[in-house]
XYZ file of C-alpha atoms in Angstrom:
210
model
C 109.107 82.500 88.318
C 109.379 78.860 89.377
C 112.306 78.335 91.758
C 111.330 74.910 93.162
C 109.434 71.806 92.054
C 107.828 69.705 94.781
C 107.159 66.089 93.850
C 104.659 63.756 95.414
C 106.078 60.221 95.456
C 103.522 57.425 95.083
C 101.886 57.639 91.680
C 104.366 60.304 90.527
C 107.910 58.977 90.947
C 106.685 55.406 90.501
C 103.385 53.625 89.976
C 103.161 52.368 93.559
C 99.588 53.423 94.310
C 98.379 50.447 92.301
C 100.482 48.178 94.513
C 99.144 49.758 97.705
C 95.479 49.785 96.687
C 95.682 46.193 95.472
C 97.188 45.166 98.823
C 94.495 47.134 100.682
C 91.687 45.552 98.672
C 93.096 42.084 99.403
C 93.505 42.872 103.112
C 89.922 44.122 103.426
C 88.639 41.039 101.627
C 90.382 38.868 104.236
C 88.505 40.926 106.846
C 85.200 40.282 105.036
C 84.988 43.806 103.638
C 84.663 43.956 99.862
C 85.553 47.231 98.156
C 86.743 48.043 94.647
C 90.010 49.843 93.982
C 88.177 52.851 92.527
C 86.242 53.119 95.791
C 89.419 52.946 97.858
C 91.337 55.490 95.755
C 89.858 58.295 97.879
C 92.539 57.591 100.530
C 95.452 58.182 98.143
C 97.709 60.956 99.419
C 96.733 60.561 103.071
C 99.056 59.571 105.906
C 98.636 56.005 107.131
C 96.915 56.965 110.386
C 94.438 59.114 108.454
C 93.764 56.210 106.073
C 93.115 53.854 108.973
C 90.733 56.307 110.604
C 88.886 56.738 107.309
C 88.548 52.975 106.813
C 87.304 52.420 110.366
C 84.724 55.187 109.900
C 83.412 53.803 106.593
C 83.643 50.028 106.946
C 82.753 47.493 109.680
C 86.296 46.952 110.943
C 86.731 45.995 114.630
C 90.227 47.471 114.913
C 91.928 50.470 116.404
C 93.763 52.742 113.972
C 97.196 51.513 115.131
C 96.204 47.880 114.612
C 94.794 48.514 111.152
C 97.864 50.512 110.161
C 100.076 47.586 111.155
C 97.959 45.204 109.069
C 98.179 47.564 106.106
C 101.956 47.829 106.422
C 102.269 44.049 106.491
C 99.997 43.573 103.465
C 101.803 46.279 101.510
C 105.243 44.886 102.321
C 104.158 41.470 101.027
C 102.872 43.008 97.800
C 106.022 45.115 97.319
C 108.174 42.005 97.743
C 106.496 40.588 94.621
C 106.868 43.815 92.627
C 109.601 45.557 90.659
C 109.977 49.223 91.566
C 110.691 51.323 88.481
C 110.652 55.084 87.842
C 107.842 56.586 85.815
C 108.814 56.984 82.142
C 110.778 60.190 81.620
C 111.229 60.911 85.335
C 115.031 60.747 85.347
C 115.299 62.976 82.283
C 112.918 65.483 83.868
C 114.990 65.597 87.067
C 118.123 66.219 84.987
C 116.242 68.961 83.111
C 115.391 70.714 86.391
C 118.978 70.380 87.606
C 120.257 72.064 84.437
C 117.815 74.914 85.061
C 119.117 75.260 88.674
C 115.598 74.665 89.969
C 115.444 73.224 93.484
C 113.586 69.940 93.856
C 111.943 68.431 96.909
C 109.999 65.302 97.696
C 106.875 65.960 99.776
C 105.211 62.629 100.455
C 102.710 61.503 103.069
C 104.487 58.137 103.154
C 106.684 57.016 106.019
C 110.415 57.703 105.818
C 111.312 54.015 105.603
C 109.237 53.511 102.451
C 110.568 56.753 100.960
C 114.146 55.575 101.520
C 113.342 52.214 99.937
C 111.883 53.902 96.856
C 114.709 56.402 96.403
C 117.263 53.589 96.683
C 115.387 51.323 94.260
C 115.106 54.140 91.702
C 118.751 55.223 92.263
C 117.763 58.825 92.967
C 118.814 59.121 96.627
C 120.978 62.178 95.882
C 118.596 63.843 93.437
C 116.478 65.815 95.908
C 117.526 68.932 97.768
C 114.966 68.100 100.459
C 112.718 65.232 101.535
C 109.674 65.828 103.737
C 107.827 62.714 104.887
C 104.435 62.273 106.494
C 106.165 61.700 109.823
C 107.520 65.249 109.759
C 104.151 66.991 109.709
C 101.108 67.024 111.952
C 98.441 67.184 109.261
C 97.703 64.896 106.326
C 96.985 66.070 102.791
C 94.696 67.825 101.761
C 96.069 70.100 104.504
C 98.851 72.232 102.948
C 101.350 71.796 105.800
C 103.713 69.416 104.001
C 104.116 71.750 101.022
C 104.405 74.839 103.200
C 107.139 73.126 105.228
C 109.015 72.132 102.061
C 108.934 75.686 100.701
C 110.112 77.115 104.020
C 113.024 74.698 104.271
C 114.024 75.316 100.645
C 113.980 79.056 101.302
C 111.459 79.894 98.570
C 108.043 81.547 98.561
C 104.983 79.368 98.067
C 104.077 81.167 94.829
C 107.528 80.241 93.469
C 106.759 76.526 93.790
C 105.335 74.067 91.296
C 103.729 70.921 92.753
C 103.435 67.653 90.815
C 100.596 65.557 92.210
C 98.298 62.797 91.001
C 95.700 62.641 93.774
C 92.728 64.785 94.735
C 94.110 65.175 98.267
C 97.537 66.201 97.014
C 96.208 68.663 94.452
C 93.979 70.286 97.068
C 96.962 70.518 99.434
C 99.117 72.207 96.814
C 96.401 74.693 95.888
C 95.732 75.448 99.567
C 99.444 76.198 99.967
C 99.163 78.868 97.258
C 101.247 76.913 94.741
C 100.760 76.105 91.087
C 99.875 72.447 90.660
C 100.422 69.959 87.848
C 97.926 67.091 87.763
C 100.019 64.072 86.711
C 98.055 61.322 84.980
C 100.740 58.708 84.314
C 99.550 56.246 86.969
C 97.334 53.208 86.401
C 95.028 54.620 89.073
C 92.968 57.260 87.299
C 92.030 60.089 89.645
C 90.245 63.398 89.310
C 92.962 65.983 88.627
C 90.601 68.634 87.264
C 91.410 71.117 90.051
C 95.061 71.271 89.003
C 96.310 74.255 87.013
C 97.435 71.913 84.255
C 97.067 68.185 83.542
C 99.815 66.148 81.865
C 100.147 62.456 81.027
C 103.940 62.227 81.020
C 107.095 63.992 82.133
C 108.069 64.433 78.489
C 104.848 66.350 77.947
C 105.698 68.528 80.941
C 109.210 69.245 79.616
C 107.790 70.203 76.228
C 105.544 72.731 77.946
């Protein structure tokens, strides 16, 4: 029996991964590194320090991880300032559906708390979640299961009573490693491999119908 639903944020609550990857592609181009968004999508779901370490390992970037993370934050903030943050279609109705079923809901995102707060405020869902776990609260980045294990523990539910909604390979692997059932959400502009999920859906309405 499902007692809790654990949401990823970027690419699930809102289509922000497109914003981030576009800002990352533009930043790398300014640093004379040319990569396509599909190539960069492998970092989706990771914490910022893990992303920076990955980029430094795979591209000729003469920066330390902290320096590159700061550059990424700056580029992303500039891109967000030009964007309108909107919830994924059907998200608010799905949250209300879960509330009516007395199912606990948590946000388990690798993003920093400041960005999470900005998103929840912009989408007017600050009070919707019973728990928020950010990337700053865990030691390991997805695909490690720590963030989902921590969410289940703090909600007071068993891992096999949790349903994870994820759109990234790293997130899906993290949810499966935590012993949870995983929905592969495919509502984002960034198309990722969700084949390892227990079920793939293209919308929250589709998920409610199921």
